[in-house]
């Protein structure tokens, strides 16, 4: 159903293109009052009733707001929607904020998670408070402005995207310093900046010296001892894999049942560096994920000087669940630094890390969420198995695929079941408890 089929007097609905297929309407007594309040506002804005009904059903199913579902569906432009709210409040609308005017106050990064307000300073006039109005708070804001009309000269409305974009740029160098230095300053023992401490270096030096002396004085004995040690280590790895293989055939795996509550917000982090060629494949893969768009927070994290990748993303049509994060240049130029830079802006109750070239199973988030919910509360991380897709191209790729299958399907599950230390790959790792 297209907009042209509606009368010309629907006003605000001129921002709508193709309407989503309407779902079965909910009975009025099952719709929360806050959703009905939003629905009345949207009818006042001139939105078609079938669209409002569809968004009400989605909001009730996903535990979100009608406003969130409406914007996530792409049926209404974010800029036009918030400009309409600004018109109702009779305050100026700013479609872009100048980062040089944004005050990078303590705690400003919380606005990257839930953008609501930011303070703008000006050289020749009083500061302005830029707000992101919401349907839920529109009546309250209207009452405050009616009671104090002078506030209208000190306030302006903007969009969440404009506010986040300005905040990312305004605090980029402070955020970069925190990313690089905070771990070493607060938990130096967990930082890789110091490779060996004094005592560790002393013991390592003593051990290496004794081994060299032994090799020089008794080379045959040293060779025999080295052979025995390496053989025992190899035997240990064989026994561990054999035990894991036996345990795999004894273990019954039952799929976890779906939790009886709406899906939470899931953050997806993808670090890209000089990967413009795989951008179309990446976006296509992420768009196929079976998860409500209103409950997705996808951050594409790029180096600010990687213009080729940024240009490729700019030419790609991205939904409202996407956000491009540009990491300012600085050392070390690593994936962990880029992910840490954006971590404070994660909005999800769960977070997963992907590589740009990953082809993610569309149901992976669903299975991870169900596994988290069905497992004990101390499970903080899940790792999805990686599958090599070109196993049939050569004997080398076949061996590589066999190694990955043994690692992810047999060995790692056994180490996890035995609560032993296990390695994590750099992709398809799911975490919870971020908020």
PDB file of N, CA and C in Angstrom, residues 27 251 350 362:
ATOM      1  N   UNK A  27      -6.368  -5.793  20.894  1.00  0.00           N
ATOM      2  CA  UNK A  27      -7.519  -5.229  21.600  1.00  0.00           C
ATOM      3  C   UNK A  27      -7.080  -4.045  22.443  1.00  0.00           C
ATOM      4  N   UNK A 251      27.570 -36.682  25.208  1.00  0.00           N
ATOM      5  CA  UNK A 251      26.781 -35.532  25.631  1.00  0.00           C
ATOM      6  C   UNK A 251      25.591 -35.337  24.699  1.00  0.00           C
ATOM      7  N   UNK A 350      23.223  -7.184  25.581  1.00  0.00           N
ATOM      8  CA  UNK A 350      24.167  -8.176  25.087  1.00  0.00           C
ATOM      9  C   UNK A 350      24.991  -7.530  23.971  1.00  0.00           C
ATOM     10  N   UNK A 362      21.783 -16.175  10.279  1.00  0.00           N
ATOM     11  CA  UNK A 362      20.734 -15.228  10.677  1.00  0.00           C
ATOM     12  C   UNK A 362      20.147 -15.483  12.061  1.00  0.00           C
TER      13      UNK A 362
END
